[in-house]
Structure formats: structure tokens, C-alpha cells
Coordinates of C-alpha atoms in Angstrom, one line a residue:
M1 CA -75.8 126.9 35.5
T2 CA -75.4 123.9 33.2
F3 CA -77.7 125.4 30.5
R4 CA -75.9 128.7 30.6
L5 CA -72.6 126.9 29.8
L6 CA -74.0 124.8 27.0
P7 CA -74.2 127.6 24.3
N8 CA -70.6 128.7 25.2
L9 CA -69.4 125.2 24.8
I10 CA -71.0 124.9 21.5
L11 CA -69.5 128.1 20.4
L12 CA -66.1 127.0 21.5
L13 CA -66.4 123.8 19.5
V14 CA -67.5 125.6 16.4
L15 CA -64.6 128.1 16.7
W16 CA -62.2 125.2 17.3
G17 CA -63.5 123.4 14.2
L18 CA -63.0 126.5 12.1
V19 CA -59.5 127.0 13.3
R20 CA -58.7 123.3 12.6
G21 CA -60.3 123.7 9.2
E22 CA -57.9 126.6 8.4
D23 CA -55.0 124.1 9.1
K24 CA -56.3 121.6 6.5
I25 CA -54.5 121.4 3.2
E26 CA -56.6 123.1 0.4
A27 CA -54.1 122.6 -2.4
I28 CA -50.6 121.1 -3.2
R29 CA -48.7 122.9 -5.9
F30 CA -45.3 122.3 -7.6
Q31 CA -43.0 125.0 -9.0
G32 CA -39.8 124.7 -11.0
N33 CA -40.4 121.0 -12.0
Q34 CA -39.5 120.8 -15.7
S35 CA -38.6 117.1 -16.1
F36 CA -41.5 115.5 -14.2
S37 CA -45.1 116.5 -14.0
S38 CA -46.8 117.7 -10.8
K39 CA -49.3 114.8 -11.0
F40 CA -46.3 112.3 -10.9
L41 CA -44.5 114.1 -8.1
R42 CA -47.8 114.3 -6.1
R43 CA -47.7 110.4 -6.0
L44 CA -44.3 110.4 -4.3
I45 CA -45.2 112.4 -1.2
V46 CA -47.2 111.6 1.9
T47 CA -48.8 115.0 2.2
K48 CA -52.4 114.8 0.9
L49 CA -55.3 117.1 0.2
K50 CA -57.8 117.7 3.1
Q51 CA -55.3 116.4 5.7
L52 CA -54.1 118.6 8.6
L53 CA -50.9 120.3 7.9
N54 CA -48.0 118.4 9.4
E55 CA -44.4 119.7 9.5
V56 CA -43.0 116.3 10.0
D57 CA -44.6 115.0 6.8
L58 CA -43.3 118.1 4.9
D59 CA -39.8 117.4 6.1
S60 CA -40.1 113.8 4.9
D61 CA -41.5 114.9 1.6
R62 CA -38.7 117.3 1.0
T63 CA -36.2 114.5 1.6
T64 CA -38.2 112.1 -0.7
L65 CA -38.3 114.5 -3.5
K66 CA -34.6 115.4 -3.2
N67 CA -33.6 111.8 -3.2
F68 CA -35.8 111.1 -6.2
Y69 CA -34.2 113.8 -8.2
Y70 CA -30.7 112.7 -7.1
N71 CA -31.5 109.1 -8.3
E72 CA -32.7 110.4 -11.6
G73 CA -29.3 112.1 -12.3
F74 CA -30.0 115.6 -10.8
L75 CA -27.1 115.6 -8.3
T76 CA -27.5 119.1 -7.1
A77 CA -31.3 119.3 -6.9
G78 CA -32.9 121.0 -3.9
V79 CA -36.5 121.2 -2.6
D80 CA -38.0 124.0 -0.5
T81 CA -41.6 124.4 0.8
Q82 CA -43.8 127.5 1.1
I83 CA -47.1 127.6 3.0
E84 CA -49.8 130.1 2.0
A85 CA -53.2 130.8 3.2
G86 CA -55.9 129.7 0.8
K87 CA -59.7 130.4 0.7
I88 CA -60.5 127.7 3.3
G89 CA -57.2 126.2 4.3
K90 CA -53.5 126.1 3.6
V91 CA -51.8 125.9 0.2
V92 CA -48.5 123.9 0.2
N93 CA -46.0 124.9 -2.5
F94 CA -43.1 122.5 -3.3
I95 CA -40.3 124.7 -5.0
I96 CA -38.1 122.4 -7.0
H97 CA -34.5 123.5 -7.9
E98 CA -33.7 120.8 -10.5
G99 CA -30.2 122.0 -11.5
V100 CA -28.3 120.2 -14.2
R101 CA -29.0 116.6 -15.1
V102 CA -25.8 114.5 -15.4
R103 CA -25.2 112.2 -18.3
I104 CA -22.6 109.3 -18.7
N105 CA -19.7 110.5 -20.9
L106 CA -17.3 107.5 -20.5
I107 CA -17.5 103.9 -19.2
S108 CA -14.4 102.0 -18.3
I109 CA -13.5 98.6 -16.6
S110 CA -10.5 97.2 -15.0
G111 CA -9.5 93.9 -13.2
F112 CA -11.1 91.6 -15.8
T113 CA -9.3 88.5 -17.2
V114 CA -12.0 85.9 -17.7
F115 CA -14.3 87.8 -20.2
P116 CA -13.3 90.3 -22.9
E117 CA -14.1 93.8 -22.1
K118 CA -16.7 94.1 -24.9
K119 CA -18.8 91.2 -23.5
I120 CA -18.8 92.9 -20.0
L121 CA -19.8 96.3 -21.5
N122 CA -22.6 94.8 -23.5
S123 CA -23.9 93.2 -20.4
L124 CA -24.3 96.5 -18.5
N125 CA -27.4 97.8 -20.3
L126 CA -25.7 101.2 -20.1
K127 CA -24.4 103.4 -23.0
I128 CA -22.7 106.8 -23.4
G129 CA -25.4 109.5 -23.2
D130 CA -27.6 107.8 -20.6
Y131 CA -28.7 109.8 -17.6
L132 CA -26.8 109.0 -14.5
K133 CA -29.6 107.2 -12.7
T134 CA -28.9 105.3 -9.4
Q135 CA -31.1 102.4 -10.5
L136 CA -29.3 101.9 -13.8
L137 CA -25.9 102.0 -11.9
E138 CA -27.0 99.4 -9.3
D139 CA -28.4 97.3 -12.1
A140 CA -25.0 97.4 -13.9
N141 CA -23.2 96.3 -10.8
K142 CA -25.5 93.3 -10.5
R143 CA -25.3 92.4 -14.2
I144 CA -21.4 92.2 -13.9
S145 CA -21.8 90.2 -10.7
D146 CA -24.4 87.8 -12.3
L147 CA -22.2 87.3 -15.4
Y148 CA -19.4 86.0 -13.2
K149 CA -21.6 84.1 -10.7
N150 CA -23.4 82.3 -13.5
S151 CA -20.0 81.2 -15.0
G152 CA -18.4 79.7 -11.9
Y153 CA -17.1 82.7 -9.9
P154 CA -19.1 83.1 -6.7
Y155 CA -16.6 85.4 -5.0
V156 CA -16.6 88.2 -7.6
E157 CA -16.7 91.8 -6.2
V158 CA -17.5 94.8 -8.2
E159 CA -16.9 98.4 -7.1
R160 CA -18.1 101.5 -8.9
E161 CA -16.5 105.0 -9.0
I162 CA -18.0 108.2 -10.4
E163 CA -16.3 111.3 -11.4
V164 CA -18.6 114.2 -12.3
S165 CA -17.6 117.4 -14.1
D166 CA -20.4 119.8 -14.9
S167 CA -23.1 117.8 -16.6
L168 CA -20.8 114.8 -17.6
A169 CA -19.9 111.7 -15.5
L170 CA -17.0 109.3 -15.9
L171 CA -18.0 105.8 -14.8
H172 CA -15.5 103.2 -13.8
F173 CA -16.0 99.6 -12.6
T174 CA -13.3 97.7 -10.8
I175 CA -13.7 93.9 -10.8
E176 CA -12.1 91.4 -8.3
E177 CA -12.9 88.0 -10.0
G178 CA -11.8 85.6 -7.3
P179 CA -11.3 81.8 -8.0
I180 CA -13.5 79.6 -10.0
S181 CA -15.6 77.0 -8.0
Y182 CA -17.3 73.6 -8.5
I183 CA -20.2 71.8 -6.8
K184 CA -18.7 68.9 -4.7
A185 CA -21.9 68.0 -2.8
V186 CA -25.7 68.7 -2.4
K187 CA -27.3 68.4 1.0
I188 CA -31.0 68.5 2.0
R189 CA -32.4 69.7 5.3
G190 CA -36.0 69.9 6.7
N191 CA -37.5 66.9 4.7
N192 CA -39.4 64.2 6.5
R193 CA -41.5 62.4 4.0
V194 CA -39.8 63.1 0.7
G195 CA -36.5 61.3 0.3
S196 CA -33.4 63.3 -0.1
W197 CA -32.4 61.4 -3.2
T198 CA -35.7 62.3 -4.8
I199 CA -35.1 66.1 -4.0
I200 CA -31.6 66.0 -5.3
R201 CA -32.7 64.4 -8.5
A202 CA -35.4 67.1 -9.0
T203 CA -32.8 69.9 -8.6
E204 CA -30.9 68.4 -11.7
I205 CA -27.5 69.7 -10.2
R206 CA -24.7 67.3 -11.0
L207 CA -21.7 66.9 -8.7
G208 CA -18.5 68.4 -10.2
E209 CA -20.3 70.9 -12.4
R210 CA -19.1 74.5 -12.4
F211 CA -20.9 76.8 -9.9
S212 CA -23.7 78.8 -11.3
Q213 CA -26.1 81.0 -9.4
E214 CA -28.7 80.9 -12.2
R215 CA -28.6 77.0 -12.0
L216 CA -29.4 77.2 -8.3
Y217 CA -32.4 79.4 -8.9
Q218 CA -33.6 77.0 -11.6
A219 CA -33.3 74.1 -9.1
Q220 CA -35.3 76.1 -6.6
R221 CA -38.0 76.7 -9.2
R222 CA -38.1 73.0 -10.1
L223 CA -38.6 72.0 -6.4
Y224 CA -41.4 74.5 -6.1
A225 CA -43.0 73.0 -9.3
T226 CA -43.2 69.6 -7.7
R227 CA -45.8 71.2 -5.3
L228 CA -44.3 69.2 -2.5
F229 CA -42.8 72.2 -0.7
E230 CA -44.1 75.3 0.9
R231 CA -40.7 76.9 1.2
V232 CA -37.3 76.2 -0.7
A233 CA -34.2 78.1 0.2
F234 CA -30.5 77.4 -0.7
S235 CA -27.3 78.4 0.8
L236 CA -23.5 77.7 0.1
L237 CA -21.3 76.0 2.6
G238 CA -17.6 76.8 2.4
I239 CA -18.1 80.2 0.7
E240 CA -16.6 82.1 3.7
E241 CA -13.2 80.4 3.1
K242 CA -13.5 81.1 -0.6
S243 CA -13.2 77.4 -1.3
E244 CA -13.0 76.1 -4.8
S245 CA -15.3 73.2 -3.8
L246 CA -18.7 74.2 -2.6
T247 CA -21.5 72.4 -0.9
V248 CA -25.1 73.5 -1.8
Q249 CA -27.6 73.1 1.0
F250 CA -31.4 73.3 0.3
D251 CA -33.7 73.9 3.2
V252 CA -37.2 72.8 2.6
S253 CA -40.5 72.9 4.3
E254 CA -42.9 70.2 3.1
L255 CA -46.5 70.5 2.1
P256 CA -49.1 67.6 2.5
A257 CA -48.4 65.1 -0.3
R258 CA -52.1 63.9 -0.5
E259 CA -55.3 65.9 -1.0
V260 CA -58.9 65.3 -1.8
N261 CA -61.0 67.7 -3.9
F262 CA -64.7 67.8 -4.0
G263 CA -66.9 70.3 -5.7
I264 CA -70.6 71.0 -6.4
G265 CA -71.8 73.6 -8.8
Y266 CA -74.0 74.6 -11.7
Q267 CA -73.0 75.4 -15.3
L268 CA -74.9 77.0 -18.1
P269 CA -75.3 76.6 -21.0
P270 CA -76.0 73.8 -21.2
S271 CA -77.9 73.9 -18.0
R272 CA -76.6 71.1 -15.9
F273 CA -75.4 70.4 -12.3
L274 CA -71.7 69.8 -11.8
F275 CA -70.3 67.3 -9.4
G276 CA -66.5 66.7 -9.1
L277 CA -64.4 64.4 -7.0
G278 CA -60.6 64.0 -7.2
W279 CA -57.7 62.5 -5.2
E280 CA -54.1 63.2 -5.7
H281 CA -50.9 61.9 -4.3
L282 CA -47.8 64.0 -5.1
N283 CA -45.2 61.7 -3.6
F284 CA -46.4 58.3 -4.6
L285 CA -44.2 55.4 -3.5
N286 CA -42.1 58.1 -1.7
R287 CA -40.3 58.7 -5.0
G288 CA -41.8 62.1 -6.1
Q289 CA -44.2 60.4 -8.5
N290 CA -47.6 61.7 -9.0
L291 CA -51.0 59.8 -9.0
L292 CA -54.2 61.7 -9.8
L293 CA -57.8 60.3 -10.0
N294 CA -60.4 62.6 -11.1
S295 CA -64.2 62.3 -11.8
E296 CA -66.8 64.8 -13.1
F297 CA -70.5 64.2 -13.5
T298 CA -73.0 66.7 -15.0
P299 CA -76.6 65.7 -15.1
N300 CA -79.8 67.7 -15.7
F301 CA -83.5 66.9 -14.9
K302 CA -84.1 65.6 -18.4
G303 CA -82.0 62.5 -18.2
D304 CA -79.0 64.1 -20.1
Y305 CA -75.6 63.7 -18.4
E306 CA -71.9 63.5 -19.0
L307 CA -69.6 61.3 -16.9
N308 CA -65.8 61.8 -17.3
L309 CA -63.3 59.6 -15.4
R310 CA -59.6 60.5 -15.6
A311 CA -56.4 59.2 -14.1
T312 CA -52.9 60.4 -14.4
Y313 CA -49.7 58.7 -13.3
R314 CA -46.6 60.7 -13.8
V315 CA -43.0 59.6 -13.3
P316 CA -40.4 62.4 -13.3
Y317 CA -36.8 61.6 -14.4
L318 CA -37.6 58.4 -16.1
I319 CA -34.7 55.9 -15.8
K320 CA -32.6 58.6 -14.1
T321 CA -32.8 60.8 -17.1
P322 CA -34.4 64.5 -17.2
L323 CA -37.4 63.0 -19.1
N324 CA -40.8 62.9 -17.6
F325 CA -43.1 60.0 -18.2
A326 CA -46.9 60.2 -17.9
T327 CA -49.8 57.9 -18.7
R328 CA -53.4 59.0 -18.7
P329 CA -56.3 56.5 -19.1
F330 CA -59.8 58.1 -19.5
L331 CA -63.4 57.0 -19.9
N332 CA -66.2 59.3 -21.1
L333 CA -69.9 58.5 -21.1
A334 CA -72.6 60.8 -22.3
N335 CA -76.4 60.7 -23.1
L336 CA -77.4 64.1 -24.7
A337 CA -80.8 64.5 -26.3
G338 CA -80.9 60.7 -26.8
N339 CA -77.4 60.6 -28.5
R340 CA -75.2 58.2 -26.6
T341 CA -71.4 58.3 -26.7
F342 CA -68.9 55.9 -25.2
E343 CA -65.2 56.8 -25.3
L344 CA -62.3 54.9 -23.9
G345 CA -58.7 55.8 -24.3
L346 CA -55.1 56.0 -23.1
E347 CA -52.5 58.8 -23.6
T348 CA -48.9 58.0 -22.9
G349 CA -45.9 60.1 -23.4
I350 CA -42.7 61.7 -22.4
N351 CA -41.8 65.4 -22.0
R352 CA -38.9 67.5 -21.2
Y353 CA -38.6 71.1 -20.0
L354 CA -35.8 72.8 -21.9
G355 CA -35.5 75.8 -19.7
A356 CA -37.8 78.2 -17.7
D357 CA -40.2 78.8 -20.6
W358 CA -39.7 75.9 -23.2
G359 CA -40.9 72.3 -23.3
I360 CA -41.4 69.4 -25.7
N361 CA -43.7 66.5 -25.6
L362 CA -44.0 63.2 -27.6
S363 CA -47.0 61.1 -26.8
N364 CA -49.2 58.2 -28.1
R365 CA -53.0 58.5 -28.1
F366 CA -55.2 55.3 -28.3
R367 CA -58.9 56.0 -28.5
V368 CA -62.0 53.9 -29.0
V369 CA -65.4 55.8 -29.7
K370 CA -68.9 54.4 -30.1
F371 CA -71.8 56.7 -30.9
S372 CA -75.4 55.9 -31.2
Y373 CA -77.9 58.2 -32.9
S374 CA -81.5 58.7 -31.7
D375 CA -82.7 59.8 -35.1
S376 CA -84.4 56.7 -36.6
I377 CA -84.1 58.3 -40.1
Q378 CA -80.4 57.5 -40.0
T379 CA -79.7 54.3 -42.0
D380 CA -76.6 53.6 -39.8
T381 CA -77.6 54.4 -36.2
T382 CA -74.3 53.4 -34.7
A383 CA -70.8 54.5 -35.4
R384 CA -67.7 53.1 -34.0
G385 CA -64.0 53.9 -34.6
I386 CA -60.5 53.3 -33.3
T387 CA -57.7 55.9 -33.6
N388 CA -54.1 55.3 -32.8
S389 CA -51.8 58.3 -33.2
L390 CA -48.5 59.9 -32.4
I391 CA -48.5 63.6 -31.1
F392 CA -45.5 65.9 -31.1
N393 CA -45.8 69.5 -29.7
V394 CA -43.6 72.3 -28.5
I395 CA -44.7 74.7 -25.7
Y396 CA -43.4 78.1 -25.0
D397 CA -44.9 79.7 -21.9
S398 CA -43.7 83.0 -20.4
R399 CA -46.9 84.0 -18.7
N400 CA -46.2 85.4 -15.2
N401 CA -49.3 83.9 -13.7
F402 CA -51.3 80.7 -14.7
F403 CA -54.7 82.0 -13.5
N404 CA -54.5 85.7 -14.1
P405 CA -51.6 86.6 -16.4
N406 CA -50.9 90.2 -17.2
Q407 CA -47.7 89.7 -19.1
G408 CA -46.2 87.0 -21.3
V409 CA -46.9 84.7 -24.3
Y410 CA -48.2 81.1 -24.6
L411 CA -47.4 79.4 -27.9
A412 CA -48.2 75.7 -28.6
P413 CA -47.7 74.2 -32.2
T414 CA -48.8 70.6 -32.5
L415 CA -48.5 67.8 -35.1
E416 CA -50.4 64.6 -34.9
I417 CA -50.1 61.6 -37.2
A418 CA -52.8 58.8 -36.9
G419 CA -53.0 55.4 -38.6
G420 CA -50.6 54.1 -41.2
L421 CA -48.0 52.0 -39.4
L422 CA -49.8 52.7 -36.1
L423 CA -52.8 50.8 -37.5
G424 CA -56.2 51.7 -36.0
Q425 CA -59.1 52.6 -38.3
N426 CA -58.4 56.2 -39.1
D427 CA -55.5 57.7 -41.2
F428 CA -55.1 61.4 -40.9
Y429 CA -52.7 64.3 -40.2
R430 CA -53.6 67.0 -37.7
T431 CA -51.7 70.3 -37.4
S432 CA -52.7 73.1 -34.9
L433 CA -51.2 76.3 -33.5
E434 CA -52.5 78.1 -30.4
C435 CA -51.0 81.6 -29.4
R436 CA -52.0 83.5 -26.4
A437 CA -50.6 87.0 -25.5
F438 CA -51.0 89.2 -22.5
Q439 CA -50.0 92.8 -21.9
S440 CA -50.7 95.3 -19.2
I441 CA -52.0 98.6 -20.4
F442 CA -52.9 101.8 -18.4
E443 CA -51.7 100.2 -15.1
R444 CA -55.0 98.3 -14.2
L445 CA -56.0 96.9 -17.5
V446 CA -54.8 93.8 -19.3
L447 CA -55.1 93.2 -23.0
A448 CA -55.5 89.4 -23.7
L449 CA -55.4 87.9 -27.2
R450 CA -55.8 84.3 -28.4
I451 CA -55.5 83.1 -32.0
S452 CA -56.0 79.3 -32.8
F453 CA -55.6 77.5 -36.1
G454 CA -56.2 73.9 -36.9
A455 CA -56.4 71.5 -39.9
V456 CA -57.0 67.8 -40.2
T457 CA -56.4 66.0 -43.5
P458 CA -57.2 62.3 -44.3
Y459 CA -54.8 60.0 -46.2
G460 CA -54.4 56.3 -47.0
R461 CA -57.6 54.2 -46.0
T462 CA -59.5 57.3 -44.8
S463 CA -61.4 59.5 -47.3
V464 CA -63.6 61.3 -44.7
I465 CA -62.5 62.2 -41.2
P466 CA -64.8 60.7 -38.6
Y467 CA -66.8 63.4 -36.6
Y468 CA -65.1 62.7 -33.3
E469 CA -61.7 63.6 -34.8
K470 CA -62.9 66.8 -36.3
F471 CA -62.8 70.4 -34.8
V472 CA -65.7 72.0 -33.0
I473 CA -66.3 75.7 -32.2
G474 CA -69.0 77.7 -30.4
G475 CA -69.9 78.2 -26.8
R476 CA -68.3 79.2 -23.5
N477 CA -64.6 78.9 -24.3
T478 CA -64.4 79.6 -28.1
L479 CA -67.3 81.7 -29.5
R480 CA -69.6 83.1 -26.8
G481 CA -73.1 84.1 -27.9
Y482 CA -73.4 80.8 -29.8
D483 CA -74.5 77.4 -28.7
E484 CA -71.9 74.8 -27.9
K485 CA -70.5 73.2 -31.1
A486 CA -72.9 75.4 -33.2
I487 CA -70.6 76.2 -36.1
G488 CA -69.5 73.8 -38.9
P489 CA -70.3 72.3 -42.2
D490 CA -71.1 68.7 -40.9
S491 CA -73.7 68.0 -38.3
I492 CA -75.2 65.4 -36.0
G493 CA -78.3 66.8 -34.5
K494 CA -77.4 70.2 -33.1
E495 CA -73.7 69.5 -33.1
H496 CA -71.4 70.7 -35.9
Y497 CA -68.0 69.6 -36.9
G498 CA -65.4 70.7 -39.5
D499 CA -61.8 70.1 -40.8
F500 CA -60.4 73.5 -40.8
L501 CA -60.6 75.9 -37.8
I502 CA -59.9 79.6 -37.1
N503 CA -60.7 81.1 -33.7
T504 CA -59.8 84.6 -32.5
N505 CA -60.5 86.0 -29.0
L506 CA -59.8 89.5 -27.7
E507 CA -60.4 90.5 -24.1
I508 CA -59.8 93.6 -21.9
R509 CA -59.6 92.6 -18.4
T510 CA -59.7 95.0 -15.4
G511 CA -57.8 94.5 -12.2
Y512 CA -59.4 93.0 -9.2
L513 CA -61.1 95.2 -6.6
K514 CA -62.2 93.3 -3.5
N515 CA -61.8 90.2 -5.7
F516 CA -64.2 91.4 -8.4
G517 CA -63.1 92.4 -11.9
W518 CA -64.7 93.1 -15.3
V519 CA -64.0 91.6 -18.8
F520 CA -65.0 93.0 -22.2
F521 CA -64.6 90.6 -25.1
W522 CA -64.7 90.1 -28.9
D523 CA -64.9 86.5 -30.1
G524 CA -64.5 85.4 -33.7
G525 CA -64.3 82.1 -35.5
E526 CA -65.1 79.8 -38.5
L527 CA -65.1 76.1 -39.1
T528 CA -65.0 74.8 -42.6
S529 CA -64.4 71.6 -44.7
R530 CA -61.1 72.9 -46.0
L531 CA -58.9 76.0 -46.2
A532 CA -60.2 77.0 -49.6
D533 CA -63.8 77.3 -48.2
F534 CA -62.8 79.9 -45.7
N535 CA -64.3 83.3 -46.5
L536 CA -64.4 86.5 -44.3
S537 CA -68.0 87.1 -45.3
G538 CA -68.9 83.9 -43.4
Y539 CA -66.8 84.6 -40.4
Q540 CA -68.8 84.5 -37.2
F541 CA -68.3 86.9 -34.4
S542 CA -69.8 88.1 -31.1
I543 CA -69.2 90.6 -28.4
G544 CA -70.0 90.7 -24.7
C545 CA -68.9 91.5 -21.2
G546 CA -68.3 89.5 -18.0
L547 CA -67.8 89.6 -14.2
R548 CA -64.9 87.8 -12.6
F549 CA -64.6 86.7 -8.9
N550 CA -61.0 85.8 -7.9
T551 CA -60.5 82.6 -5.8
P552 CA -57.4 80.7 -4.8
V553 CA -58.1 78.2 -7.6
G554 CA -58.8 80.7 -10.3
P555 CA -61.5 83.1 -11.2
I556 CA -65.1 82.3 -11.3
R557 CA -66.7 83.9 -14.4
L558 CA -70.1 85.0 -15.5
D559 CA -70.2 86.1 -19.1
Y560 CA -72.8 87.5 -21.4
G561 CA -72.2 87.1 -25.1
K562 CA -74.3 88.3 -28.1
R563 CA -73.7 87.0 -31.6
L564 CA -73.5 89.8 -34.4
R565 CA -73.4 87.7 -37.6
N566 CA -77.0 86.8 -38.7
P567 CA -78.6 86.3 -35.2
P568 CA -81.7 84.3 -35.2
V569 CA -85.1 86.0 -34.4
N570 CA -85.5 86.8 -30.7
D571 CA -81.8 86.1 -29.9
W572 CA -81.1 88.0 -26.8
G573 CA -77.7 86.6 -26.2
K574 CA -76.3 83.9 -23.9
I575 CA -75.2 83.7 -20.3
Y576 CA -72.2 81.6 -19.3
L577 CA -71.2 80.5 -15.8
G578 CA -67.9 78.7 -15.3
L579 CA -64.5 78.5 -13.7
L580 CA -61.3 80.2 -15.0
H581 CA -61.0 82.6 -17.9
A582 CA -61.9 81.5 -21.4
F583 CA -58.2 81.5 -22.1

């Protein structure tokens, strides 16, 4: 009996599968859509190919499409659906009745006394002839509100009225300004280890200043920038009574103030192991000061090594001013191919952030370098020098992410003056400019560009710039496909140096898929004794590609670069392994 039922059961399952297959969606089509492509509209709906036909999803899609058209200015748009039988399934037709698209014909404002009408109109980002898009209207309301709230009026209310006639709309904003308010107190809640005074100081909010919503958001960003807090939120006390004196309350959740970092890795080229150890205290002396100790050791099996020791002590708001003080002692020891280097120095300076994107810095750099040559042919096998200089630089940084930016610009012009009244043994001027730009293209690609210039010129007692104050180019971060420090008119062994630098880098970066991404790059650069020696015919360049693996501390990169200008015989290119993008 069981064996007789088995063929019938299989037949029923096959027939059921065929019936269910007829209910699957074979095609999705759009009709009547003139303003938006079918490909674009298909992204908005939940109904998908090869899925079973679902009436609930179709109802939802009709509503979605109708709302989308309404928000784009098609106030009378309608959407119908029609189901047809296809060759192997169902064909879903969305029939769009777009109707007339409404444009703004007049914008008027009433209730304003604080600002002139022209200033309010200019803030709207709306103009006569624009389509009546819901997002633009909501944005206009917010822009008026922000204009007032950033100027001391926290109680402002904005209402919007629309009158439509055929394809034209009359838009009217009514403003209720409310009273002006000031900050009378700042309170902190949720802090255990970080003192309230330290937090209030970091906000840079002054008692008695006029209320500003943007100032509060800036204060929030400053607190996050200290890296002491996991969460920062603010609220206003007394706003329900529309008081002219407000208390700002910051609620914070603290992060651990101390951390130890230890890393082991391998880098190439040059092929060496990498050992790193660091310790950092972000709330030193419980005053929001920062102390960082860092060491890095890179040996190989041939006896070569580099040892770098760094320390940073940072004091924010020096003498209760918005200036940040930092001092950075450093010690570098190296033994590479028998060439031994000893470098000891100290950098001390002050900096000030001028806004969300701008900052300035003035610092002093004192540096002692001793270099011993292994080449016995050299008449002077030991070089020693002392540099004492002042460095001034301005930084503009609008990148939206430090590790993986896809938008923004980084610009850093720098001027350095060494010697003269500062003494030391080296007199020179150094100017440099670095510009990085990032732009998303085609949704999942990022175009990244870097251009660097540098020039160093001797004066006074110095006729020739010592090698350790010159520029270098070539290798993992500047000109891939070339050896480290491989380009330049002056040389010590395999290392080359020069006084005038140009470096250009272009990368196309893909988005990350399961933490993996690709990079395609073009690097170029030249290093000469002076600007007059620069010639495009001698400009070095390379191309290559790389793999990126994204981590919480930045991408790990594996790059392959091949030089294109006069490559040596049997040059198959070079492979680089490291952390973070080249720029």
C-alpha cells in the first residue's frame, strides 16, 4: 500500500511546485513614468523578481510609490497595479499616473523682527521655480529655525502654509520668534573619574553668553574629541517655562582613561619584524591632560634594526585659555646595512582649533643627529648636526572619516625657519604644502588624490643642507614600485635625498565587502636639488593595485606597485604590507 501511494505523492508534489512556480514573479514593469526611470523606481519597492506574488507587498508598494511622487511635487499622482500571466510566472505592471508637477511661484514670510526678510529668504535654499518637494520644504523650516536658535532664540516656531493653483504653489512661512535667552549655568551628570570643571572647560561655553544651538553641538564634538566619553548628550533646563536664562546639562558616559597597546607584525619592504608597545593616559592628573608613551622596534635576521621611542604630554586649555600645549621628546636608533644613526629631539608647541575644520600650530623643534658611515672610502665617516627651528602650519580638514574618508579635503601648508637667532648648526627655510581630496563616485567607489610640494633653502652659515634635513621619496607611502628613499640627487649608500620635492598620488578605492576592498593607484614623484632642475622627462611614476582589510584601527593594506619609468632589468615590481592607506 505504501509503495502504491509513493508515486501519487511525488506527482502531487510536482504539481504543487508547478502551481507555486506560476505564482512567482517573472517580470516587474512600469508604465506612465516619465520623470523617473523604471530602474530607479524598482529600487523603492519591496516586490522583487522570483518571489511569490504577495498582495500585501503590492499594496505597500502602491503607497510607497504614491508617497514618493507626492514628495517630489506630483500632488495628484496615482498608482495602479495590473497582474498578467507570463511564460513561467506572473508579470506585475505598475501603472503610474504622474499628473502635473507643482512648482513654487511665490515665497512670503511674516512675523519676523530680528532679521531682515532678505536674510531669511537667502537662508531657505529655495527659489522661485523650484519643484514643490517635501524634503526641500522641511529643510526650509529647519533652516529658519536654526538661524534663530543659533542667534539666541531657542523658542522660535515656524509654520508653513501652501496654496496650490493648477501647477503653481504659493508658499508662506509664519515665524513666532520668542524671547532671546542666555546661558546662566552648565551642569555635568554621569561623570565619576573626570572632574566636572575639566568637562565644562572642554565645552568652551561661557556663562552669560547668548544661547546658540550650534555652540552646544560644537561643545558635544569637543567632548567626544577628548576620547574620554562613550556618550555625550545635552539638554536645556528651564526651556519649558520659556525662561530667558537657561541651564545646559551634559549627560556623559565615561570610557576607560588608560589603555595599553601591544602589537606584533611583519612589514615589507624592507623585510623586518615589527614590535610595538604603547601606554596612554587620557585623564592624567585627573585634569583631562594626555600622556602617551610609545615604542616601536623593527629588527631582521641580518642585524639591521630601527628603534623608535616617543612620548607625548598634552595639556589642553593652557593657563585657562583655549590653547593646547604639547611636548614630544623622541629617540631614534638605527643600524641599517652598517650605517648607524642616533637621533634625539624635542618638539614643543601650542595649537588652537578655529572651528570644526580649521586649526593652527606653532612649535619649536630641537634635534641632534649623529650618523656613522660604514663605507671606509669616506674621508669623514661621522656626521653630526644640531637643528633648532620654529614651525608654523595651518590645517584645514573636512574629511568625514579619518581612516576611510569618502568625502572632504585635507590641506596643510607649513613654514619652518631654522638657525639664525635660534642658533643650532643649521640655517635654512623649509616650506611645504600637502593637499588631499576625497570624493565618492558611482556610489561604491572613492576617488582619492594627494599632491605634495616641498622646498628647503639654506641661508647664513649653511651653504649645503645636511642630508637629515632634506626630503626623501620612494617606497610604501610615496612612490610604490620603488625602494624606500630611492629617488634624489644626493645619496648615502642606497638612500637618496634632495631639496625640492613633488609627489602626486591618485587612488580609486572600492567599498568594503565583508571587510575587504580593492585599490588601484597611480603614483608619481621627483626629487631634485632645486626647482630649476625639475623636468617632466625625469618625473618618476608607477602603477599598481592593492587589497584592503578593514579593522577598527584602520585598514590593513597589501599593495603591489610596478615602476614605469626606466625600470631595471628583471624588475617585477614590489609588494608592500602595512597598516592604513598610503594617504
